[in-house]
Amino acid sequence: MDCAAIRAPLLVMAVGNLLREDDGFGLAVLEHLRQVELPETVELFDAGTSIVDLMQVFDRRELLVVLDAVRGGQQPGSLYRFGPEQVQSGALPLDSLHQVGLLETLRLGELVDCRPQRTVVIGCEPERTGLAIGLSDPVRAAVPKAARLVLAELGCAAA
Amino acid sequence: MASQIVIDPLTRVEGHMKVEATVENGVVKEAKSSGMMYRGLENVLIGRDPRDAARIMQRICGVCPTSHGLTAAFALDEVYGVSGAITDNGRILRNLIQGANFVQSHILHFYQLAALDYVDVTAVADYRGSDPDLARVREFIARGHLGPFVPRYEGDYRLSKKENVAAVKHYVQALNMRRIAHEAVAIFGGKMPHNMSIVAGGVTASSDIDKIAAFLWRIERLIDFINGCYLPDVLMVAERYSDYFDIGAGCRQLMSFGVFDLDSDPDLTRRRRWLPQGIVGADLKLRRMDPEKITEEVTSSWFRETGPVHPYDGTTVPERDKAGAYSWIKSPRYAGEVMEVGPLARIAVAYAAGDPEVKRQVDAVLGHFKATPAALFSVLGRHAARAIETKLVAEKLKQWVLQLQPGQPSCTDFNLDVTARGMGLHEAPRGALGHWIRVEDGKVTNYQAVVPTTWNAGPVDAKGQPGPIEQSLIGTRVRDERNPFELVRIVRAYDPCLSCAVHVVTPKGEDLGRFLVGGA
């Protein structure tokens, strides 16, 4: 049973904890995209909170689009687009006790030749990340815009 | 002269754990283990449909979602009155999902989280051979990309160059093995991470010959890795670091809630489980566990003071400025006693209960080191127990998957509109996990989860008793206070997990403004 043989080449992956308000941004974009007719080459995946478990999910994809909350110091609801290589330089001090996050998982994946050809992160500046389900107004308003950005990445016409 | 060592955060997975040790004349006098994240996710469930617990509780943790989903399902079984009606297929499928999850989690812990405390990855820097895995690691190091291999504390690496290189090769192989184990979980869990098939009353996944064969094939490969790499590597580390059999004893009271059901007795304290429920002390004599004697207190925690209360009556009300508090973790106690939970507890309880396979494996390891069972209460004892458990669980999975009856039901129906309470007692890979739920007219009115790291990493209680990790640290000799690898090794052997963090990509030192693509 080789799952890889039937795997969609384009993966849209939501990362984050829906129990922490705006950290559920990615999942909300995913739900939005579920209403759109997408080509069969696209798979939507809710990765939730277990980043270190994802290697086999993003193995052998042409494109990985990651949706996540991103703190970049801008107004809540601001959207960011960047590649992992753009935040790697100097971003991970070797002497820190950092976490196994997306960037580390992508690197671990390289070790076992298990990686997407290209990765793009679409992030949204959170307003609140307290303990509750539901997005703040500015982040909710950013969801359709983010969905359009994802469709552009996938080469699909905006719905 | 007293000095302070601060390690923050320590867990390597997301979430933050801080350990503060006060060292005098090279020996730890006082240790404070703190959870630096507020965990009050149970509050999210109040007012919701109880069935949501099996989905929502999986999201409280990035490391043990599967265990939270299953434990919630056990609590819901009781709420809906179906604990005694779980079908054999439902019971076996739950065991397969959780067993494969144990295997992936333990392999992750040893190789990706703990091994680099003992294995020197830089031994591969001048590797000249043709192995592609090692060549990739060498290229990583050459590019200064130590990313996956740090943080680490320097020094005291004792393996030979050849052994280090072999262990690094296994580190890379372990990544592939985890992929295989994840696929095994997903065959019956529906998806990994955050399984979809775990529900009150059983498991929604069906079993057919293809799935059984796919699962079996993966377990066979995992068994080869466990026998060929994982167990020998743990023994190799134990040979060279044998002084760690004398370090980190802890509270010497071990408790297991039991895991891997062999029947569907409605009373979880009487249900037969392959790894049984119970308590053992340093004498390795088995005592019965009574869940009524479990309490949590918040003397040293940033929560509103409630005194020792049973989880059914627990509250989670933060009080950030509370005097004397230093942790977001509560202090769970059993009959007022401190308890260590985890693989060591499960294996010691099964050993004391006389399980022949567990006894044979433990005695073989102890015999190899000419050690007594007392040596189990140590850093290496915890690693050895975890490795032994991985081997035995994988072998059980091979048997259990063949007991599935394709076409037979794996789920039981129930009435939704209930007023009831329920208790889920189960074991996550890192230890005893309990969920307690109260339901009125079909809606959740209270929910409390008491998780393994709360037992192990909890702070000092009202009687002045430190938690197990704190007790493991106190009295430890630290050779170099700027490089306290002894303390890191002690804490890591517990497999602490405080991963309730928000996943926010925070590229340090980078102005993300230049990546802005849309205004607010």
Short mmCIF file of N, CA and C in Angstrom, two decimals, chain A residues 1 3 15-20 23 27 45-57 59-60 68-83 86-104 106-115 121-123 126 129 131-133 138 142 145 149, chain B residues 7-10 12-16 37-41 44 48 56-63 65 104 108 112-113 133 136-137 140 143-153 171-173 175-176 178-179 182-183 187 191-194 214 218 492 500-508 510-520:
data_model
loop_
_atom_site.label_atom_id
_atom_site.label_comp_id
_atom_site.label_asym_id
_atom_site.label_seq_id
_atom_site.Cartn_x
_atom_site.Cartn_y
_atom_site.Cartn_z
N MET A 1 0.86 -1.19 0.00
CA MET A 1 0.00 0.00 0.00
C MET A 1 0.89 1.24 0.00
N CYS A 3 0.82 4.91 -0.14
CA CYS A 3 -0.06 6.08 -0.08
C CYS A 3 0.47 7.19 -0.98
N VAL A 15 -1.88 24.96 10.54
CA VAL A 15 -1.19 24.66 11.78
C VAL A 15 -1.78 25.56 12.85
N GLY A 16 -1.97 25.02 14.05
CA GLY A 16 -2.43 25.90 15.13
C GLY A 16 -3.46 25.23 16.00
N ASN A 17 -3.75 25.89 17.10
CA ASN A 17 -4.65 25.32 18.09
C ASN A 17 -5.97 26.07 18.08
N LEU A 18 -7.02 25.38 17.65
CA LEU A 18 -8.31 26.06 17.55
C LEU A 18 -8.85 26.45 18.93
N LEU A 19 -8.25 25.92 20.00
CA LEU A 19 -8.70 26.28 21.35
C LEU A 19 -8.07 27.59 21.82
N ARG A 20 -7.16 28.14 21.02
CA ARG A 20 -6.50 29.38 21.44
C ARG A 20 -6.87 30.53 20.51
N ASP A 23 -5.19 31.57 17.18
CA ASP A 23 -4.32 30.51 16.70
C ASP A 23 -5.09 29.52 15.81
N LEU A 27 -7.07 26.94 10.52
CA LEU A 27 -8.21 26.04 10.38
C LEU A 27 -9.41 26.79 9.76
N PHE A 45 -5.30 19.96 4.64
CA PHE A 45 -4.93 19.13 5.79
C PHE A 45 -4.88 19.96 7.07
N ASP A 46 -5.60 19.47 8.07
CA ASP A 46 -5.62 20.11 9.38
C ASP A 46 -4.54 19.47 10.24
N ALA A 47 -3.42 20.17 10.41
CA ALA A 47 -2.28 19.59 11.13
C ALA A 47 -2.40 19.80 12.63
N GLY A 48 -3.22 20.74 13.05
CA GLY A 48 -3.42 20.96 14.48
C GLY A 48 -2.14 21.33 15.19
N THR A 49 -1.88 20.67 16.31
CA THR A 49 -0.81 21.11 17.20
C THR A 49 0.44 20.23 17.15
N SER A 50 0.41 19.16 16.39
CA SER A 50 1.53 18.20 16.46
C SER A 50 2.49 18.36 15.30
N ILE A 51 3.22 19.45 15.30
CA ILE A 51 4.09 19.75 14.17
C ILE A 51 5.11 18.65 13.92
N VAL A 52 5.68 18.13 14.99
CA VAL A 52 6.76 17.17 14.83
C VAL A 52 6.27 15.86 14.21
N ASP A 53 4.96 15.69 14.14
CA ASP A 53 4.39 14.47 13.56
C ASP A 53 4.13 14.59 12.06
N LEU A 54 4.57 15.67 11.44
CA LEU A 54 4.05 15.96 10.11
C LEU A 54 4.90 15.51 8.94
N MET A 55 6.07 14.99 9.23
CA MET A 55 7.00 14.70 8.14
C MET A 55 6.38 13.89 7.01
N GLN A 56 5.63 12.86 7.38
CA GLN A 56 5.07 12.00 6.33
C GLN A 56 3.94 12.70 5.59
N VAL A 57 3.38 13.75 6.20
CA VAL A 57 2.28 14.45 5.55
C VAL A 57 2.80 15.34 4.43
N ASP A 59 5.68 14.99 2.85
CA ASP A 59 6.64 14.28 1.99
C ASP A 59 6.19 14.32 0.53
N ARG A 60 7.13 14.57 -0.35
CA ARG A 60 6.93 14.47 -1.80
C ARG A 60 5.78 15.32 -2.34
N ASP A 68 -0.73 29.71 9.33
CA ASP A 68 -0.42 29.74 10.76
C ASP A 68 -0.58 31.16 11.28
N ALA A 69 -0.71 31.27 12.59
CA ALA A 69 -0.63 32.59 13.23
C ALA A 69 0.85 32.98 13.27
N VAL A 70 1.12 34.22 12.96
CA VAL A 70 2.50 34.69 12.90
C VAL A 70 2.60 36.02 13.64
N ARG A 71 3.52 36.08 14.57
CA ARG A 71 3.74 37.37 15.23
C ARG A 71 4.83 38.14 14.48
N GLY A 72 4.41 39.21 13.84
CA GLY A 72 5.36 40.02 13.08
C GLY A 72 5.34 41.48 13.48
N GLY A 73 4.59 41.79 14.52
CA GLY A 73 4.60 43.15 15.04
C GLY A 73 3.71 44.11 14.29
N GLN A 74 2.85 43.60 13.41
CA GLN A 74 1.94 44.48 12.67
C GLN A 74 0.56 44.46 13.33
N GLN A 75 -0.39 45.18 12.72
CA GLN A 75 -1.75 45.22 13.25
C GLN A 75 -2.39 43.82 13.20
N PRO A 76 -3.22 43.46 14.20
CA PRO A 76 -3.94 42.19 14.13
C PRO A 76 -4.70 42.07 12.82
N GLY A 77 -4.67 40.90 12.23
CA GLY A 77 -5.33 40.69 10.95
C GLY A 77 -4.40 40.90 9.77
N SER A 78 -3.21 41.46 10.01
CA SER A 78 -2.24 41.62 8.92
C SER A 78 -1.82 40.25 8.41
N LEU A 79 -1.65 40.17 7.10
CA LEU A 79 -1.26 38.88 6.52
C LEU A 79 0.19 38.94 6.06
N TYR A 80 0.88 37.83 6.21
CA TYR A 80 2.27 37.73 5.81
C TYR A 80 2.43 36.59 4.82
N ARG A 81 3.38 36.73 3.95
CA ARG A 81 3.74 35.63 3.05
C ARG A 81 5.25 35.56 3.01
N PHE A 82 5.78 34.37 3.33
CA PHE A 82 7.23 34.22 3.26
C PHE A 82 7.57 32.74 3.12
N GLY A 83 8.80 32.48 2.75
CA GLY A 83 9.27 31.11 2.64
C GLY A 83 10.11 30.76 3.86
N GLN A 86 13.44 32.32 4.27
CA GLN A 86 13.53 33.74 4.60
C GLN A 86 13.58 33.99 6.11
N VAL A 87 13.17 33.01 6.89
CA VAL A 87 13.23 33.21 8.34
C VAL A 87 14.27 32.31 8.97
N GLN A 88 15.02 31.56 8.16
CA GLN A 88 16.00 30.67 8.78
C GLN A 88 17.29 31.40 9.13
N SER A 89 17.69 32.34 8.28
CA SER A 89 18.99 32.95 8.52
C SER A 89 19.00 33.69 9.84
N GLY A 90 19.77 33.18 10.75
CA GLY A 90 19.93 33.85 12.03
C GLY A 90 18.71 33.76 12.92
N ALA A 91 17.67 33.06 12.45
CA ALA A 91 16.44 33.03 13.23
C ALA A 91 16.48 32.01 14.35
N LEU A 92 17.34 31.04 14.25
CA LEU A 92 17.36 29.98 15.24
C LEU A 92 18.73 29.91 15.91
N PRO A 93 18.90 30.61 16.99
CA PRO A 93 20.20 30.59 17.64
C PRO A 93 20.56 29.17 18.10
N LEU A 94 21.78 28.78 17.83
CA LEU A 94 22.17 27.40 18.09
C LEU A 94 22.22 27.08 19.58
N ASP A 95 22.32 28.10 20.41
CA ASP A 95 22.47 27.80 21.82
C ASP A 95 21.16 27.91 22.58
N SER A 96 20.05 28.10 21.88
CA SER A 96 18.79 28.25 22.61
C SER A 96 18.10 26.89 22.76
N LEU A 97 17.28 26.79 23.77
CA LEU A 97 16.48 25.57 23.96
C LEU A 97 15.15 25.78 23.26
N HIS A 98 15.20 25.80 21.92
CA HIS A 98 13.99 26.17 21.20
C HIS A 98 13.09 24.95 21.02
N GLN A 99 11.95 25.21 20.43
CA GLN A 99 10.96 24.15 20.27
C GLN A 99 11.08 23.48 18.90
N VAL A 100 10.53 22.30 18.81
CA VAL A 100 10.46 21.64 17.51
C VAL A 100 9.24 22.20 16.79
N GLY A 101 9.47 23.18 15.97
CA GLY A 101 8.38 23.80 15.25
C GLY A 101 8.43 23.43 13.79
N LEU A 102 7.75 24.21 12.98
CA LEU A 102 7.66 23.92 11.56
C LEU A 102 9.04 23.92 10.88
N LEU A 103 9.86 24.93 11.21
CA LEU A 103 11.15 25.03 10.53
C LEU A 103 12.04 23.84 10.87
N GLU A 104 12.03 23.45 12.16
CA GLU A 104 12.84 22.29 12.56
C GLU A 104 12.32 21.02 11.90
N LEU A 106 10.79 20.80 9.02
CA LEU A 106 11.20 20.81 7.62
C LEU A 106 12.66 20.37 7.50
N ARG A 107 13.49 20.81 8.44
CA ARG A 107 14.90 20.43 8.39
C ARG A 107 15.10 18.95 8.70
N LEU A 108 14.38 18.48 9.73
CA LEU A 108 14.46 17.04 10.03
C LEU A 108 14.03 16.24 8.82
N GLY A 109 13.01 16.74 8.13
CA GLY A 109 12.53 16.07 6.93
C GLY A 109 13.60 15.97 5.86
N GLU A 110 14.44 17.01 5.76
CA GLU A 110 15.53 16.97 4.78
C GLU A 110 16.46 15.80 5.06
N LEU A 111 16.65 15.49 6.33
CA LEU A 111 17.56 14.41 6.70
C LEU A 111 17.12 13.07 6.15
N VAL A 112 15.82 12.88 6.02
CA VAL A 112 15.32 11.59 5.50
C VAL A 112 14.72 11.78 4.10
N ASP A 113 15.19 12.84 3.42
CA ASP A 113 14.77 13.10 2.06
C ASP A 113 13.24 13.16 1.95
N CYS A 114 12.66 13.83 2.89
CA CYS A 114 11.22 13.83 3.02
C CYS A 114 10.79 15.28 3.16
N ARG A 115 10.51 15.93 2.03
CA ARG A 115 10.24 17.36 2.09
C ARG A 115 9.45 17.78 0.86
N VAL A 121 4.66 30.09 3.54
CA VAL A 121 3.86 30.30 4.74
C VAL A 121 2.97 31.52 4.53
N ILE A 122 1.65 31.33 4.75
CA ILE A 122 0.74 32.47 4.78
C ILE A 122 0.34 32.63 6.25
N GLY A 123 0.74 33.73 6.84
CA GLY A 123 0.50 33.92 8.26
C GLY A 123 -0.39 35.10 8.53
N PRO A 126 -2.05 37.62 15.03
CA PRO A 126 -3.18 37.40 15.94
C PRO A 126 -3.45 38.63 16.82
N THR A 129 -4.83 35.29 21.85
CA THR A 129 -4.57 33.84 21.84
C THR A 129 -4.88 33.27 23.23
N LEU A 131 -7.75 31.33 25.95
CA LEU A 131 -8.34 30.00 25.91
C LEU A 131 -9.80 30.06 25.54
N ALA A 132 -10.08 30.02 24.27
CA ALA A 132 -11.47 29.99 23.83
C ALA A 132 -11.48 29.61 22.36
N ILE A 133 -12.65 29.19 21.88
CA ILE A 133 -12.80 28.87 20.47
C ILE A 133 -13.39 30.09 19.77
N PRO A 138 -10.69 41.23 13.66
CA PRO A 138 -9.73 41.50 12.56
C PRO A 138 -9.21 40.22 11.91
N ALA A 142 -9.75 38.72 7.99
CA ALA A 142 -8.61 38.40 7.13
C ALA A 142 -8.75 37.03 6.47
N LYS A 145 -9.48 36.91 2.69
CA LYS A 145 -8.31 37.43 1.97
C LYS A 145 -7.20 36.38 1.93
N LEU A 149 -5.30 34.44 -1.18
CA LEU A 149 -3.84 34.31 -1.34
C LEU A 149 -3.44 32.86 -1.56
N ILE B 7 17.25 27.00 33.56
CA ILE B 7 17.13 26.40 32.23
C ILE B 7 15.70 26.67 31.77
N ASP B 8 15.54 27.38 30.68
CA ASP B 8 14.18 27.80 30.32
C ASP B 8 14.12 28.12 28.83
N PRO B 9 13.33 27.50 28.03
CA PRO B 9 12.56 26.30 28.33
C PRO B 9 13.37 25.05 28.06
N LEU B 10 12.88 23.93 28.48
CA LEU B 10 13.70 22.73 28.45
C LEU B 10 13.13 21.61 27.59
N ARG B 12 12.09 20.96 24.57
CA ARG B 12 12.39 20.73 23.15
C ARG B 12 11.16 20.64 22.27
N VAL B 13 10.05 20.15 22.79
CA VAL B 13 8.83 20.28 22.02
C VAL B 13 8.18 21.59 22.44
N GLU B 14 7.15 21.96 21.74
CA GLU B 14 6.57 23.27 22.02
C GLU B 14 5.98 23.30 23.42
N GLY B 15 5.95 24.44 24.02
CA GLY B 15 5.54 24.54 25.42
C GLY B 15 6.76 24.87 26.23
N HIS B 16 6.56 25.26 27.43
CA HIS B 16 7.68 25.79 28.18
C HIS B 16 7.73 25.18 29.56
N MET B 37 3.33 27.92 31.12
CA MET B 37 2.16 28.22 30.30
C MET B 37 0.91 27.95 31.14
N TYR B 38 -0.03 28.84 31.07
CA TYR B 38 -1.31 28.62 31.74
C TYR B 38 -2.10 27.55 31.00
N ARG B 39 -2.53 26.53 31.70
CA ARG B 39 -3.30 25.47 31.05
C ARG B 39 -4.68 25.39 31.67
N GLY B 40 -5.64 25.96 31.01
CA GLY B 40 -6.98 25.91 31.55
C GLY B 40 -7.97 25.55 30.45
N LEU B 41 -7.51 24.66 29.56
CA LEU B 41 -8.30 24.39 28.36
C LEU B 41 -9.60 23.67 28.67
N VAL B 44 -12.87 25.41 28.18
CA VAL B 44 -13.45 25.55 26.85
C VAL B 44 -14.64 24.60 26.67
N ARG B 48 -20.71 22.64 26.45
CA ARG B 48 -20.74 22.01 25.12
C ARG B 48 -21.30 20.59 25.19
N ILE B 56 -12.05 17.82 21.13
CA ILE B 56 -11.42 19.04 21.66
C ILE B 56 -10.23 18.70 22.56
N MET B 57 -10.36 17.69 23.40
CA MET B 57 -9.26 17.41 24.32
C MET B 57 -8.00 16.97 23.57
N GLN B 58 -8.15 16.46 22.35
CA GLN B 58 -6.96 16.12 21.56
C GLN B 58 -6.13 17.35 21.23
N ARG B 59 -6.78 18.50 21.25
CA ARG B 59 -6.08 19.72 20.86
C ARG B 59 -5.34 20.36 22.03
N ILE B 60 -5.48 19.82 23.22
CA ILE B 60 -4.80 20.49 24.33
C ILE B 60 -3.31 20.20 24.30
N CYS B 61 -2.90 19.26 23.47
CA CYS B 61 -1.50 18.86 23.54
C CYS B 61 -0.98 18.52 22.16
N GLY B 62 0.22 18.98 21.87
CA GLY B 62 0.82 18.68 20.58
C GLY B 62 1.58 17.38 20.58
N VAL B 63 1.68 16.72 21.72
CA VAL B 63 2.46 15.49 21.80
C VAL B 63 1.57 14.28 22.08
N PRO B 65 -2.06 14.00 21.63
CA PRO B 65 -3.48 14.13 21.28
C PRO B 65 -4.21 12.80 21.31
N GLN B 104 5.50 5.16 18.55
CA GLN B 104 6.04 6.36 17.90
C GLN B 104 6.53 7.36 18.94
N LEU B 108 10.43 8.64 19.42
CA LEU B 108 10.69 10.09 19.38
C LEU B 108 11.44 10.51 20.64
N GLN B 112 14.96 11.59 19.28
CA GLN B 112 14.91 13.01 18.93
C GLN B 112 14.97 13.94 20.14
N LEU B 113 14.54 13.45 21.30
CA LEU B 113 14.53 14.35 22.45
C LEU B 113 15.64 14.07 23.46
N ASP B 133 22.45 8.88 4.68
CA ASP B 133 21.92 9.55 5.88
C ASP B 133 23.02 10.31 6.60
N ARG B 136 24.19 13.36 4.73
CA ARG B 136 23.28 14.50 4.90
C ARG B 136 23.52 15.20 6.24
N VAL B 137 23.72 14.40 7.28
CA VAL B 137 23.98 15.01 8.60
C VAL B 137 25.29 15.80 8.54
N PHE B 140 24.69 19.04 6.91
CA PHE B 140 23.99 19.93 7.86
C PHE B 140 25.00 20.62 8.76
N ARG B 143 27.18 23.16 7.03
CA ARG B 143 26.50 24.43 6.73
C ARG B 143 26.17 25.21 8.01
N GLY B 144 26.57 24.66 9.16
CA GLY B 144 26.24 25.32 10.42
C GLY B 144 24.79 25.10 10.81
N HIS B 145 24.14 24.18 10.11
CA HIS B 145 22.74 23.91 10.39
C HIS B 145 22.60 22.86 11.48
N LEU B 146 22.93 23.22 12.69
CA LEU B 146 22.77 22.25 13.77
C LEU B 146 21.33 22.23 14.27
N GLY B 147 20.47 23.02 13.61
CA GLY B 147 19.08 23.20 14.04
C GLY B 147 18.43 22.03 14.75
N PRO B 148 18.29 20.89 14.07
CA PRO B 148 17.60 19.79 14.75
C PRO B 148 18.40 19.19 15.91
N PHE B 149 19.67 19.47 15.97
CA PHE B 149 20.51 18.77 16.95
C PHE B 149 20.78 19.59 18.20
N VAL B 150 20.39 20.81 18.20
CA VAL B 150 20.52 21.60 19.42
C VAL B 150 19.09 21.85 19.91
N PRO B 151 18.86 22.21 21.11
CA PRO B 151 19.86 22.60 22.11
C PRO B 151 20.57 21.38 22.72
N ARG B 152 21.77 21.62 23.10
CA ARG B 152 22.42 20.59 23.89
C ARG B 152 23.41 21.27 24.82
N TYR B 153 23.71 20.59 25.87
CA TYR B 153 24.75 21.07 26.77
C TYR B 153 26.03 20.35 26.40
N TYR B 171 19.53 7.74 14.69
CA TYR B 171 18.72 8.96 14.88
C TYR B 171 17.95 9.25 13.59
N VAL B 172 18.63 9.16 12.45
CA VAL B 172 17.98 9.43 11.16
C VAL B 172 16.98 8.31 10.84
N GLN B 173 17.39 7.07 11.09
CA GLN B 173 16.45 5.95 10.83
C GLN B 173 15.19 6.09 11.69
N LEU B 175 13.64 8.69 12.49
CA LEU B 175 12.68 9.59 11.84
C LEU B 175 11.79 8.82 10.87
N ASN B 176 12.41 7.92 10.12
CA ASN B 176 11.63 7.09 9.20
C ASN B 176 10.72 6.13 9.95
N ARG B 178 9.35 6.61 12.79
CA ARG B 178 8.20 7.34 13.32
C ARG B 178 7.16 7.55 12.22
N ARG B 179 7.60 7.78 11.01
CA ARG B 179 6.63 7.91 9.91
C ARG B 179 5.81 6.63 9.79
N HIS B 182 3.40 6.39 12.62
CA HIS B 182 2.28 7.30 12.42
C HIS B 182 1.26 6.73 11.45
N GLU B 183 1.80 6.15 10.37
CA GLU B 183 0.88 5.53 9.40
C GLU B 183 0.09 4.41 10.07
N ILE B 187 -4.05 4.18 10.28
CA ILE B 187 -4.84 3.13 9.63
C ILE B 187 -6.17 2.95 10.35
N LYS B 191 -6.60 9.39 11.00
CA LYS B 191 -5.77 10.55 10.67
C LYS B 191 -4.75 10.70 11.78
N MET B 192 -3.60 11.24 11.40
CA MET B 192 -2.57 11.53 12.41
C MET B 192 -1.91 12.85 12.02
N PRO B 193 -1.77 13.81 12.86
CA PRO B 193 -2.25 13.81 14.26
C PRO B 193 -3.74 14.13 14.36
N HIS B 194 -4.26 14.05 15.58
CA HIS B 194 -5.66 14.34 15.89
C HIS B 194 -6.58 13.31 15.22
N ALA B 214 -1.85 -4.10 6.37
CA ALA B 214 -1.06 -2.86 6.33
C ALA B 214 -0.50 -2.53 7.71
N ARG B 218 3.68 -2.80 9.06
CA ARG B 218 4.37 -1.68 9.73
C ARG B 218 4.90 -2.11 11.10
N ARG B 492 14.91 15.23 31.44
CA ARG B 492 14.51 14.68 30.14
C ARG B 492 14.08 13.21 30.25
N CYS B 500 1.21 22.95 25.56
CA CYS B 500 -0.10 23.53 25.36
C CYS B 500 0.09 24.90 24.77
N ALA B 501 1.19 25.09 24.08
CA ALA B 501 1.57 26.40 23.61
C ALA B 501 0.79 26.80 22.37
N VAL B 502 0.77 28.06 22.14
CA VAL B 502 0.24 28.59 20.89
C VAL B 502 1.30 28.38 19.82
N HIS B 503 0.88 27.90 18.68
CA HIS B 503 1.86 27.74 17.60
C HIS B 503 1.98 29.03 16.84
N VAL B 504 2.93 29.79 17.19
CA VAL B 504 3.15 31.05 16.52
C VAL B 504 4.57 31.03 15.98
N VAL B 505 4.73 31.17 14.71
CA VAL B 505 6.07 31.25 14.14
C VAL B 505 6.64 32.61 14.52
N THR B 506 7.70 32.61 15.27
CA THR B 506 8.30 33.87 15.70
C THR B 506 9.73 33.93 15.20
N PRO B 507 9.96 34.43 14.04
CA PRO B 507 11.32 34.48 13.51
C PRO B 507 12.11 35.54 14.26
N LYS B 508 13.00 35.11 15.11
CA LYS B 508 13.71 36.04 15.98
C LYS B 508 14.69 36.87 15.16
N GLU B 510 14.27 39.01 13.00
CA GLU B 510 13.88 39.32 11.63
C GLU B 510 12.71 40.27 11.66
N ASP B 511 12.72 41.28 10.84
CA ASP B 511 11.59 42.18 10.72
C ASP B 511 10.60 41.57 9.76
N LEU B 512 9.50 41.04 10.33
CA LEU B 512 8.54 40.36 9.47
C LEU B 512 7.73 41.34 8.64
N GLY B 513 7.84 42.63 8.97
CA GLY B 513 7.09 43.63 8.22
C GLY B 513 7.33 43.49 6.73
N ARG B 514 8.53 43.06 6.35
CA ARG B 514 8.81 42.98 4.92
C ARG B 514 8.11 41.81 4.25
N PHE B 515 7.52 40.94 5.06
CA PHE B 515 6.75 39.84 4.46
C PHE B 515 5.25 40.15 4.42
N LEU B 516 4.92 41.36 4.80
CA LEU B 516 3.52 41.75 4.85
C LEU B 516 2.90 41.68 3.46
N VAL B 517 1.77 40.98 3.35
CA VAL B 517 1.13 40.91 2.03
C VAL B 517 -0.32 41.40 2.06
N GLY B 518 -0.81 41.74 3.23
CA GLY B 518 -2.18 42.25 3.27
C GLY B 518 -2.37 43.12 4.50
N GLY B 519 -3.06 44.21 4.36
CA GLY B 519 -3.28 45.08 5.51
C GLY B 519 -4.41 44.57 6.38
N ALA B 520 -4.46 45.05 7.60
CA ALA B 520 -5.52 44.60 8.51
C ALA B 520 -6.82 45.32 8.16
#
